[in-house]
Every structure is written in C-alpha cells, then in structure tokens.
Amino acid sequence: MDTVALNQAIAALRKKGHSLVAGDDVGERHSVDFTAENALRPEAVLRPGSVREVAEILKVCNGLGQPVVVQGGMTGLAGGATPQAGELALSLERLTGIEELDEASMTISAQAGTPLQVLQEAAEQAGFLLPLDFGARGSCHIGGAIATNAGGNQVIRFGMTRNLVLGLEAVLADGTVISSMNKMLKNNAGYDLKQLFIGTEGTLGVITRCVLRLLPRLASTCTALCAVDSFPQAAKLLRELQSRLGGSVSAFELMWADYFHRVIDHGDSLRSPFAEGYPMYALIEAEGPDRQADEARFEAALGRALESGVIADAAIARSVSDRQSFWAIRDGVAEITAGLTPYASLDVSMDIGEMAGFVDEFDRELKKALPDAISLVFGHIGDNNLHLLVSTRRHRDLDTIFDIGYRLTGAHRGSVSAEHGIGVLKRGYLHYSRSPEELALMRRLKKALDPKDILNRGRVIPG
C-alpha cells in the first residue's frame, strides 16, 4: 500500500474543499457489499455532488496513481464495491435525482446515485413502465445497475439493463468527462461509446448520469404457478407459452422442489397451492393491454398445457394477494439464507438444453465431494439463468463448491456470471467463460482507458 500517495490525495482533495470522510468517521456501510465477504473499512470516503467534482477527484488520484473503488448502493453480489487495502472509496450517493422525464421521447434522465425504485415510481406516476426490476430496487443505485448490467425478473421480455440505456455520462480515470446523453433509439454516428461503461463494473470509467428508455404501462398482469414433472416439460411449457402468448411472457421462473419446499417450510406465512409435491414449479407472468382478453388467452394457454400433460397442475392468481404470495415463494431465498450461512451462491447461465445435464452433473460431483451439502436450485430459466444456493455450513468448503460449479459451467459452454457481475469473487473463474483472446482484449481496453490502473483495481479482469 502506497501510504504516501494516499495521504497526498486526501490532503489535496481536502484542500480543494471536496466532501470527504476519513478515519473513524467512515461508516461501516462503506466496508463491504451485500456479499459480506472480505470487509475492509476504506481510509477515506469521497462524496462528490456533481460530475465536475467527480472529474476533479479522479484527476487528482490519477496524477498520484492513487487507486479508487467506486461505490453506489452496496447491493452488489461479486465483491466489486468492497474496498481493498490502500483504496479511497468514491461514493456516488450524493449524485441523486431525476433530471427529466420526457413523455414525448419516452425517456427518463437521472443522476447515477438515484435509487432504482425512485425511477420506477416516477415512471409509473407518468403512466409509463421502467421494466428493470429486482429485489434490491429500494437501495441499489441506477449507476451501479448500469455498471454491472443488472438483470432481474423481466429479462425474458425486456432484456438486461443494457437494453434500456439510451445515453450515458461517464468520467474517465484521468478526469475526462464523456457526455453522450442520447435520447434516440437510432443513432449510428460512430462508436457506441456508452457500451464501454455498461457491464464493465467501473473499471473503464465512472458513470455519473444516464438516459433510460421507458415503455407504455400495460393494463393487465396474468400470473400462474404451475407444477411440472420434469425439466424437459418445463422447457416445453416455455416454448408453448411464448408461441401462444406472443411476446407477452415477461417472467418464467423455475424452482426445483428442494428450493420450493424449503422456502414453504421456513415460515408460517407461505403455502403451496398444491395438495401434493412435484419435482419442479414454474412461476409464469404475462402482461398485455386488455385485461379481459389477456386473462382469457392466458387461461386458455395453460388449459391446453394441462390437457396435453405438459404441466401437472396450475394455480392462477386471482388477486394481487395471490400474485404477491407466488412471488414471495420465488423471492424466499432472502429468508432462508441465514440458516445456511456460510453458503456459496452461483449465478450462471447456459443454453436451456444444457441446464438439466448441468444440474445433474453438479449434484453428482457435489455429493461425491461433500456428501452433506445442501443444494437449492432456481432461476430465470426463460433468459438462460440458473441460481444455485449451496451450503455445508462450513466456510472451508466454499472453494470446493465454486470450483465444481464453475468448471462444469465452462464444460457446458456457459457463463460464470449471468447477471451479478465478476467483481473480485469470480475473477479467478472468468477463463471458464472467456477465451485468452477475449481476456487479452479486455486488458488492452483497460490499459488504454486507465493506464495507471486506478479504477476498481483488481476487479473483473484476471491478473
């Protein structure tokens, strides 16, 4: 750790009047992201209130070679925002607020520190939909969601965060401001520079503002929980519903029985709508413009699937309460993790045709290596994403679990990160999903935009 550069940077930034908290005054929330892994309180936290201040801070730090970790809502799941020794934390919590909601262009412009839920509510009040949604909506910052290309529950229809970003403003490591606050769907005037910052986890620049695309708010939401006898039947159900319901399917969540019943049995508030147990459960949602017609079409599609044996049983949500109870089962992972700590959380993706084989192979190897391991599987199957929550309640076993899971992910030509990013925790496994040539190009981009390697050093790109 270069304490000389660190002290010089703190002194220089204080002299320039930047909002800075140091030493014992630094709050614990800046020490670690949601993983709670490798917590370390930074020497100081910088809290800029404008893009000009971000630029000044980075210019000073770059001149001294002082590394910076960029922080938002601290909801990340890959260790990317957790400080490392000698780093200054650059928190964007003061860069908050909606700047414009343009009804004509159907866009919303905001600063990077604005919570996702604030944007969702503003869009809803104006009669629009911002379809980006996941559990951390109330605390995550939109800048962080863009920097990690966050996924969520509606990717099958609306795509990842990347699909909703029309324009960006970002600051490079040397303090250069790149402002491309485009509001147009079509713009082929040269390189699409915003892609340098979407999904690159703050390693190439710091996002400070954004323009997001809004969509018309739809009148109806149809939700059902279906019992399925096998993975091939679940995959067939997805294909049939997408065919029969057109582009209206917005969620297709599959839960293996071990996960489903563990959530149900965890507390007294949740109930299975089925009288018996099944191997798998699919939570399906479709949205459309005509409530009556959409509901009739949805029920007819499920009825045909039931008659043909594609599904074994189905429960259709008849109220908001029903819908919430179905989603509470899917989102129940947050309720059961405390009893499984420490646990390994794998967020992988692969072709749907590879999923059943992958899960079977993973279970066999896991049972052989760690016979008492608990493995719970669920995911956004419609967009190729599997989540595996695995625990022996022993910290020493975590590396074994990750090694098995990511090696098999690579063998099935999948991605070691579907939606949570690489950060620090998956950096050593990236080679399973990226070729040597791709990794070399990533290093070249990093060297070109951040030659002194001050931005989120040691994240994403293997050493």
Coordinates of C-alpha atoms in Angstrom, one line a residue:
M1 CA 0.0 0.0 0.0
D2 CA 1.4 3.4 -1.0
T3 CA 0.6 5.5 2.0
V4 CA 2.4 8.5 0.6
A5 CA 0.1 8.7 -2.4
L6 CA -2.9 8.0 -0.2
N7 CA -2.1 10.8 2.3
Q8 CA -1.2 13.2 -0.6
A9 CA -4.5 12.5 -2.3
I10 CA -6.5 13.1 0.9
A11 CA -4.7 16.3 1.7
A12 CA -5.1 17.6 -1.9
L13 CA -8.8 16.8 -2.0
R14 CA -9.4 18.4 1.4
K15 CA -7.6 21.5 0.2
K16 CA -9.9 21.7 -2.8
G17 CA -12.9 21.5 -0.5
H18 CA -14.3 18.1 -1.5
S19 CA -16.7 16.3 0.8
L20 CA -14.5 13.7 2.5
V21 CA -14.9 11.5 5.5
A22 CA -11.8 9.8 6.9
G23 CA -10.6 7.5 9.6
D24 CA -13.0 6.5 12.4
D25 CA -15.7 8.7 10.9
V26 CA -16.1 6.3 7.9
G27 CA -19.3 4.3 8.3
E28 CA -19.4 0.5 8.2
R29 CA -21.7 0.6 5.1
H30 CA -18.6 1.5 3.0
S31 CA -16.7 -1.5 4.2
V32 CA -18.4 -4.3 2.2
D33 CA -21.1 -5.0 -0.4
F34 CA -24.0 -7.4 0.1
T35 CA -21.8 -10.5 0.0
A36 CA -20.3 -9.5 3.4
E37 CA -17.1 -11.1 2.2
N38 CA -13.6 -9.5 2.9
A39 CA -14.9 -6.4 4.6
L40 CA -12.4 -3.6 4.9
R41 CA -13.1 0.0 6.0
P42 CA -11.5 2.4 3.5
E43 CA -9.1 5.1 4.7
A44 CA -11.5 7.8 3.4
V45 CA -14.8 8.2 1.5
L46 CA -15.2 10.9 -1.1
R47 CA -18.8 12.1 -1.7
P48 CA -18.9 14.3 -4.8
G49 CA -22.1 16.2 -5.5
S50 CA -21.5 16.9 -9.2
V51 CA -19.8 15.5 -12.3
R52 CA -17.3 18.3 -12.0
E53 CA -16.3 17.1 -8.6
V54 CA -16.0 13.5 -9.8
A55 CA -13.7 14.7 -12.6
E56 CA -11.6 16.7 -10.2
I57 CA -11.2 13.8 -7.7
L58 CA -10.2 11.4 -10.5
K59 CA -7.7 13.9 -11.9
V60 CA -6.0 14.2 -8.6
C61 CA -6.0 10.5 -7.9
N62 CA -4.8 9.6 -11.4
G63 CA -1.9 12.1 -11.1
L64 CA -0.8 10.4 -7.9
G65 CA -1.5 6.9 -9.0
Q66 CA -4.0 6.6 -6.1
P67 CA -6.5 3.7 -6.6
V68 CA -10.2 4.3 -6.2
V69 CA -13.1 2.0 -5.6
V70 CA -16.4 3.2 -6.9
Q71 CA -19.4 2.7 -4.6
G72 CA -23.2 3.0 -5.1
G73 CA -25.9 1.3 -3.0
M74 CA -23.6 -1.5 -1.9
T75 CA -26.0 -4.2 -3.1
G76 CA -23.5 -5.9 -5.4
L77 CA -23.0 -9.7 -5.2
A78 CA -19.5 -10.1 -6.5
G79 CA -17.3 -8.0 -4.1
G80 CA -16.7 -5.3 -6.7
A81 CA -17.5 -2.4 -4.4
T82 CA -15.7 -3.8 -1.3
P83 CA -12.6 -1.7 -0.6
Q84 CA -9.1 -3.2 -0.9
A85 CA -6.0 -2.1 1.0
G86 CA -4.9 1.5 0.1
E87 CA -8.0 2.4 -1.8
L88 CA -10.1 5.6 -1.5
A89 CA -13.9 5.0 -1.8
L90 CA -15.7 7.2 -4.3
S91 CA -19.4 7.1 -3.2
L92 CA -22.0 8.5 -5.6
E93 CA -24.7 8.7 -3.0
R94 CA -25.0 12.5 -3.4
L95 CA -25.3 12.3 -7.2
T96 CA -29.1 11.7 -6.9
G97 CA -32.2 12.9 -8.6
I98 CA -34.3 12.7 -11.7
E99 CA -33.4 15.5 -14.1
E100 CA -36.1 14.9 -16.7
L101 CA -39.0 12.6 -17.7
D102 CA -39.7 13.3 -21.3
E103 CA -43.1 11.9 -22.2
A104 CA -42.7 12.6 -25.9
S105 CA -39.5 10.6 -26.3
M106 CA -40.5 8.2 -23.5
T107 CA -37.2 8.6 -21.6
I108 CA -36.1 9.4 -18.1
S109 CA -32.8 11.1 -17.3
A110 CA -31.2 10.8 -13.9
Q111 CA -28.0 11.0 -11.9
A112 CA -26.2 7.8 -11.1
G113 CA -26.9 7.8 -7.4
T114 CA -30.7 7.7 -7.8
P115 CA -32.3 4.5 -6.4
L116 CA -33.9 2.3 -9.0
Q117 CA -37.3 2.4 -7.1
V118 CA -37.4 6.2 -7.3
L119 CA -37.1 5.9 -11.1
Q120 CA -39.8 3.1 -11.3
E121 CA -42.2 5.2 -9.2
A122 CA -41.7 8.3 -11.3
A123 CA -42.3 6.3 -14.5
E124 CA -45.5 4.8 -13.0
Q125 CA -46.9 8.1 -12.0
A126 CA -46.4 9.4 -15.5
G127 CA -48.2 6.4 -17.0
F128 CA -45.0 4.5 -18.1
L129 CA -43.1 1.4 -17.2
L130 CA -39.4 1.1 -16.4
P131 CA -39.1 -2.7 -16.7
L132 CA -35.8 -3.1 -14.9
D133 CA -36.7 -4.8 -11.6
F134 CA -35.0 -6.9 -8.9
G135 CA -35.1 -7.3 -5.1
A136 CA -32.6 -4.5 -4.3
R137 CA -34.7 -1.9 -6.1
G138 CA -35.1 0.3 -3.0
S139 CA -31.4 0.6 -2.2
C140 CA -29.4 0.0 -5.4
H141 CA -28.3 3.0 -7.5
I142 CA -29.1 3.2 -11.1
G143 CA -25.4 3.9 -11.9
G144 CA -24.4 0.6 -10.3
A145 CA -27.2 -1.3 -12.1
I146 CA -25.8 0.0 -15.4
A147 CA -22.2 -0.6 -14.5
T148 CA -23.0 -4.2 -13.7
N149 CA -25.6 -4.6 -16.5
A150 CA -28.0 -6.0 -13.9
G151 CA -30.7 -8.5 -14.9
G152 CA -33.8 -9.2 -12.8
N153 CA -37.2 -10.8 -13.3
Q154 CA -38.3 -9.5 -16.7
V155 CA -35.2 -10.0 -18.8
I156 CA -37.0 -12.6 -20.9
R157 CA -39.2 -9.8 -22.4
F158 CA -37.3 -6.5 -21.9
G159 CA -33.7 -7.6 -21.8
M160 CA -30.9 -6.7 -19.4
T161 CA -30.2 -3.2 -18.2
R162 CA -28.1 -2.6 -21.4
N163 CA -31.3 -2.8 -23.5
L164 CA -32.8 0.2 -21.6
V165 CA -29.9 2.6 -21.7
L166 CA -30.0 5.1 -24.5
G167 CA -27.4 7.6 -23.2
L168 CA -24.7 8.0 -20.6
E169 CA -22.3 10.4 -19.0
A170 CA -19.1 9.0 -17.5
V171 CA -15.8 10.2 -16.2
L172 CA -12.6 8.5 -17.3
A173 CA -9.7 7.8 -14.9
D174 CA -7.9 11.0 -15.9
G175 CA -10.9 13.1 -15.2
T176 CA -12.1 13.5 -18.8
V177 CA -15.9 13.7 -18.9
I178 CA -17.6 11.7 -21.7
S179 CA -21.1 13.0 -22.2
S180 CA -23.3 11.1 -24.5
M181 CA -26.8 11.7 -23.1
N182 CA -28.5 10.4 -26.2
K183 CA -32.3 10.1 -26.2
M184 CA -32.8 8.5 -29.6
L185 CA -33.4 4.8 -30.4
K186 CA -31.4 5.1 -33.6
N187 CA -28.0 6.6 -33.5
N188 CA -25.2 5.1 -35.6
A189 CA -22.9 8.1 -35.6
G190 CA -19.7 6.3 -34.9
Y191 CA -18.8 4.1 -32.0
D192 CA -21.5 3.4 -29.4
L193 CA -19.3 4.7 -26.5
K194 CA -21.8 4.0 -23.8
Q195 CA -21.0 0.3 -24.2
L196 CA -17.6 0.9 -22.8
F197 CA -19.2 1.6 -19.4
I198 CA -22.2 -0.7 -19.3
G199 CA -21.3 -4.0 -17.6
T200 CA -17.7 -3.1 -17.2
E201 CA -18.1 -2.7 -13.4
G202 CA -16.5 0.7 -13.1
T203 CA -13.1 -0.5 -14.5
L204 CA -13.1 1.8 -17.5
G205 CA -15.0 4.9 -16.2
V206 CA -17.4 6.2 -13.6
I207 CA -21.0 6.6 -14.7
T208 CA -22.5 9.8 -13.4
R209 CA -25.7 10.3 -15.4
C210 CA -28.0 8.3 -17.7
V211 CA -30.9 8.3 -20.1
L212 CA -33.2 5.3 -19.8
R213 CA -35.9 4.1 -22.2
L214 CA -39.5 3.9 -20.9
L215 CA -42.3 1.7 -22.2
P216 CA -46.1 2.1 -22.2
R217 CA -47.6 0.8 -19.0
L218 CA -49.7 -2.3 -19.7
A219 CA -53.2 -2.8 -18.3
S220 CA -53.0 -6.4 -17.3
T221 CA -50.7 -8.8 -15.5
C222 CA -51.5 -12.5 -15.5
T223 CA -49.7 -14.8 -13.1
A224 CA -49.7 -18.5 -12.5
L225 CA -47.8 -21.1 -10.5
C226 CA -47.5 -24.4 -12.3
A227 CA -46.4 -27.8 -11.2
V228 CA -44.1 -29.6 -13.6
D229 CA -42.9 -33.2 -13.7
S230 CA -39.5 -32.7 -15.4
F231 CA -37.2 -30.2 -16.8
P232 CA -37.9 -31.1 -20.4
Q233 CA -41.6 -30.5 -19.7
A234 CA -40.7 -27.1 -18.2
A235 CA -38.7 -26.2 -21.3
K236 CA -41.6 -27.3 -23.5
L237 CA -44.0 -25.2 -21.5
L238 CA -41.9 -22.1 -22.0
R239 CA -41.8 -22.7 -25.8
E240 CA -45.6 -23.3 -26.0
L241 CA -46.4 -20.2 -23.9
Q242 CA -44.1 -18.0 -25.9
S243 CA -45.8 -19.2 -29.1
R244 CA -49.4 -19.0 -27.9
L245 CA -49.0 -15.7 -26.0
G246 CA -46.7 -14.0 -28.4
G247 CA -44.3 -11.5 -26.9
S248 CA -46.3 -11.0 -23.7
V249 CA -44.5 -13.5 -21.4
S250 CA -42.5 -11.3 -19.1
A251 CA -41.3 -13.9 -16.5
F252 CA -40.7 -17.6 -16.4
E253 CA -39.1 -18.6 -13.1
L254 CA -38.4 -22.3 -12.4
M255 CA -37.9 -23.7 -8.9
W256 CA -36.6 -27.2 -8.2
A257 CA -38.5 -29.0 -5.4
D258 CA -35.8 -28.7 -2.8
Y259 CA -35.8 -24.9 -3.1
F260 CA -39.6 -24.6 -3.3
H261 CA -40.3 -26.7 -0.2
R262 CA -37.5 -25.3 1.9
V263 CA -39.0 -21.8 1.4
I264 CA -42.5 -23.0 2.1
D265 CA -41.4 -24.9 5.2
H266 CA -39.3 -22.0 6.5
G267 CA -42.1 -19.9 8.0
D268 CA -45.8 -19.8 8.6
S269 CA -46.8 -17.2 6.1
L270 CA -46.3 -19.1 2.8
R271 CA -48.4 -22.0 1.5
S272 CA -48.2 -24.2 -1.6
P273 CA -51.4 -24.0 -3.6
F274 CA -51.0 -27.7 -4.5
A275 CA -52.1 -30.7 -2.4
E276 CA -49.1 -32.8 -3.3
G277 CA -45.4 -32.2 -4.1
Y278 CA -43.9 -32.1 -7.6
P279 CA -40.3 -32.1 -9.0
M280 CA -40.5 -28.5 -10.2
Y281 CA -42.6 -25.4 -10.1
A282 CA -42.8 -22.7 -12.8
L283 CA -43.9 -19.2 -11.9
I284 CA -45.2 -17.5 -15.1
E285 CA -46.2 -14.0 -15.8
A286 CA -47.6 -12.3 -18.9
E287 CA -48.6 -8.7 -19.5
G288 CA -50.8 -7.1 -22.0
P289 CA -53.1 -4.2 -22.9
D290 CA -56.5 -5.7 -22.5
R291 CA -57.3 -7.3 -19.1
Q292 CA -60.3 -9.4 -20.1
A293 CA -58.8 -10.7 -23.4
D294 CA -55.4 -11.2 -21.9
E295 CA -56.8 -13.3 -19.0
A296 CA -58.8 -15.4 -21.3
R297 CA -55.9 -16.1 -23.6
F298 CA -53.6 -16.8 -20.6
E299 CA -56.0 -19.3 -19.1
A300 CA -56.6 -21.0 -22.4
A301 CA -52.9 -21.5 -23.0
L302 CA -52.5 -23.0 -19.5
G303 CA -55.6 -25.2 -20.1
R304 CA -54.1 -26.6 -23.2
A305 CA -50.8 -27.3 -21.4
L306 CA -52.7 -29.1 -18.6
E307 CA -54.7 -31.2 -21.1
S308 CA -51.6 -32.3 -23.0
G309 CA -49.7 -33.2 -19.8
V310 CA -47.1 -30.5 -20.2
I311 CA -48.0 -29.3 -16.7
A312 CA -49.3 -31.5 -13.9
D313 CA -51.3 -28.8 -12.1
A314 CA -51.7 -25.0 -12.1
A315 CA -52.8 -22.2 -9.8
I316 CA -53.8 -18.9 -11.3
A317 CA -53.5 -15.7 -9.3
R318 CA -57.0 -14.2 -8.8
S319 CA -55.9 -11.2 -6.8
V320 CA -52.9 -9.0 -6.0
S321 CA -52.6 -11.0 -2.8
D322 CA -52.3 -14.3 -4.8
R323 CA -49.7 -12.8 -7.1
Q324 CA -47.7 -11.5 -4.2
S325 CA -47.8 -14.9 -2.4
F326 CA -46.5 -16.7 -5.5
W327 CA -43.6 -14.2 -5.9
A328 CA -42.9 -14.4 -2.2
I329 CA -42.0 -18.1 -2.7
R330 CA -39.7 -17.3 -5.6
D331 CA -38.1 -14.5 -3.7
G332 CA -37.9 -16.5 -0.5
V333 CA -34.2 -17.0 -0.9
A334 CA -33.6 -14.0 1.3
E335 CA -35.5 -15.6 4.1
I336 CA -33.6 -19.0 4.1
T337 CA -30.0 -17.9 3.7
A338 CA -29.5 -17.1 7.4
G339 CA -29.9 -20.7 8.3
L340 CA -27.4 -21.8 5.6
T341 CA -24.5 -19.4 6.3
P342 CA -21.8 -19.7 5.1
Y343 CA -23.1 -20.6 1.7
A344 CA -22.0 -20.5 -2.0
S345 CA -24.2 -18.6 -4.4
L346 CA -23.7 -19.4 -8.0
D347 CA -25.2 -17.2 -10.7
V348 CA -24.6 -18.9 -14.0
S349 CA -26.2 -19.0 -17.5
M350 CA -26.2 -21.5 -20.4
D351 CA -28.3 -22.8 -23.2
I352 CA -31.6 -24.1 -21.9
G353 CA -30.8 -27.5 -23.4
E354 CA -27.7 -27.8 -21.2
M355 CA -29.4 -27.0 -17.9
A356 CA -30.7 -30.4 -16.9
G357 CA -27.4 -32.1 -17.6
F358 CA -25.5 -29.4 -15.8
V359 CA -27.6 -29.7 -12.6
D360 CA -27.4 -33.5 -12.6
E361 CA -23.6 -33.4 -13.0
F362 CA -23.3 -30.8 -10.4
D363 CA -25.3 -32.8 -7.9
R364 CA -23.3 -35.9 -8.6
E365 CA -19.9 -34.3 -8.1
L366 CA -21.1 -32.3 -5.1
K367 CA -22.5 -35.4 -3.4
K368 CA -19.2 -37.2 -4.0
A369 CA -17.0 -34.3 -2.7
L370 CA -19.3 -33.1 0.1
P371 CA -22.0 -35.7 0.9
D372 CA -23.8 -33.5 3.4
A373 CA -24.1 -30.5 1.1
I374 CA -27.5 -28.8 0.6
S375 CA -28.1 -27.7 -3.0
L376 CA -31.1 -25.5 -3.8
V377 CA -31.7 -24.5 -7.5
F378 CA -34.0 -21.9 -9.0
G379 CA -33.7 -19.3 -11.7
H380 CA -34.9 -17.2 -14.6
I381 CA -35.0 -20.1 -17.0
G382 CA -36.5 -18.1 -19.8
D383 CA -33.4 -16.0 -20.1
N384 CA -30.9 -18.8 -19.5
N385 CA -30.1 -18.0 -15.9
L386 CA -29.7 -20.6 -13.1
H387 CA -29.1 -19.8 -9.4
L388 CA -27.6 -22.4 -7.1
L389 CA -27.5 -21.9 -3.4
V390 CA -25.2 -24.5 -1.9
S391 CA -24.1 -25.0 1.7
T392 CA -22.4 -27.3 4.1
R393 CA -22.4 -24.5 6.7
R394 CA -18.6 -24.8 6.6
H395 CA -16.5 -22.0 5.2
R396 CA -13.7 -24.3 4.2
D397 CA -15.9 -26.0 1.7
L398 CA -16.9 -22.9 -0.3
D399 CA -13.9 -23.0 -2.7
T400 CA -14.7 -26.7 -3.5
I401 CA -18.3 -25.8 -4.3
F402 CA -17.3 -22.9 -6.6
D403 CA -14.6 -25.0 -8.3
I404 CA -17.1 -27.7 -9.2
G405 CA -19.8 -25.3 -10.2
Y406 CA -17.8 -23.0 -12.4
R407 CA -15.7 -25.8 -14.0
L408 CA -19.0 -27.6 -15.0
T409 CA -20.4 -24.3 -16.2
G410 CA -17.4 -23.9 -18.6
A411 CA -17.8 -27.5 -19.7
H412 CA -21.4 -26.7 -20.7
R413 CA -20.3 -23.6 -22.6
G414 CA -22.0 -21.3 -20.1
S415 CA -21.2 -18.1 -18.3
V416 CA -19.9 -18.0 -14.7
S417 CA -21.9 -14.8 -14.3
A418 CA -25.4 -14.4 -15.7
E419 CA -26.4 -11.2 -14.0
H420 CA -24.3 -10.5 -10.8
G421 CA -21.1 -9.5 -12.5
I422 CA -17.5 -10.7 -11.9
G423 CA -16.1 -8.2 -9.4
V424 CA -13.4 -9.8 -7.2
L425 CA -15.1 -13.1 -6.2
K426 CA -15.4 -14.6 -9.8
R427 CA -12.3 -13.0 -11.3
G428 CA -10.4 -16.3 -11.0
Y429 CA -13.0 -18.2 -12.8
L430 CA -13.6 -15.9 -15.8
H431 CA -11.3 -18.1 -18.0
Y432 CA -14.1 -20.7 -18.0
S433 CA -16.3 -18.4 -20.0
R434 CA -13.9 -16.1 -21.9
S435 CA -11.1 -17.1 -24.4
P436 CA -7.5 -16.0 -23.9
E437 CA -8.0 -13.6 -26.9
E438 CA -11.1 -12.0 -25.2
L439 CA -9.2 -11.6 -21.9
A440 CA -6.3 -10.0 -23.8
L441 CA -8.6 -7.5 -25.5
M442 CA -10.1 -6.6 -22.1
R443 CA -6.7 -5.9 -20.8
R444 CA -5.9 -3.7 -23.8
L445 CA -9.1 -1.7 -23.3
K446 CA -8.3 -1.3 -19.6
K447 CA -4.7 -0.2 -20.4
A448 CA -5.9 2.3 -23.0
L449 CA -8.6 4.0 -20.8
D450 CA -7.0 3.6 -17.4
P451 CA -3.2 3.2 -17.9
K452 CA -2.3 3.8 -14.2
D453 CA -5.0 1.2 -13.2
I454 CA -6.6 3.4 -10.5
L455 CA -10.3 2.5 -11.2
N456 CA -11.6 -0.6 -9.4
R457 CA -8.2 -2.2 -9.5
G458 CA -8.1 -6.0 -9.2
R459 CA -11.7 -6.4 -10.4
V460 CA -13.2 -8.3 -13.3
I461 CA -10.0 -8.9 -15.4
P462 CA -7.8 -11.8 -14.2
G463 CA -4.2 -10.8 -13.3

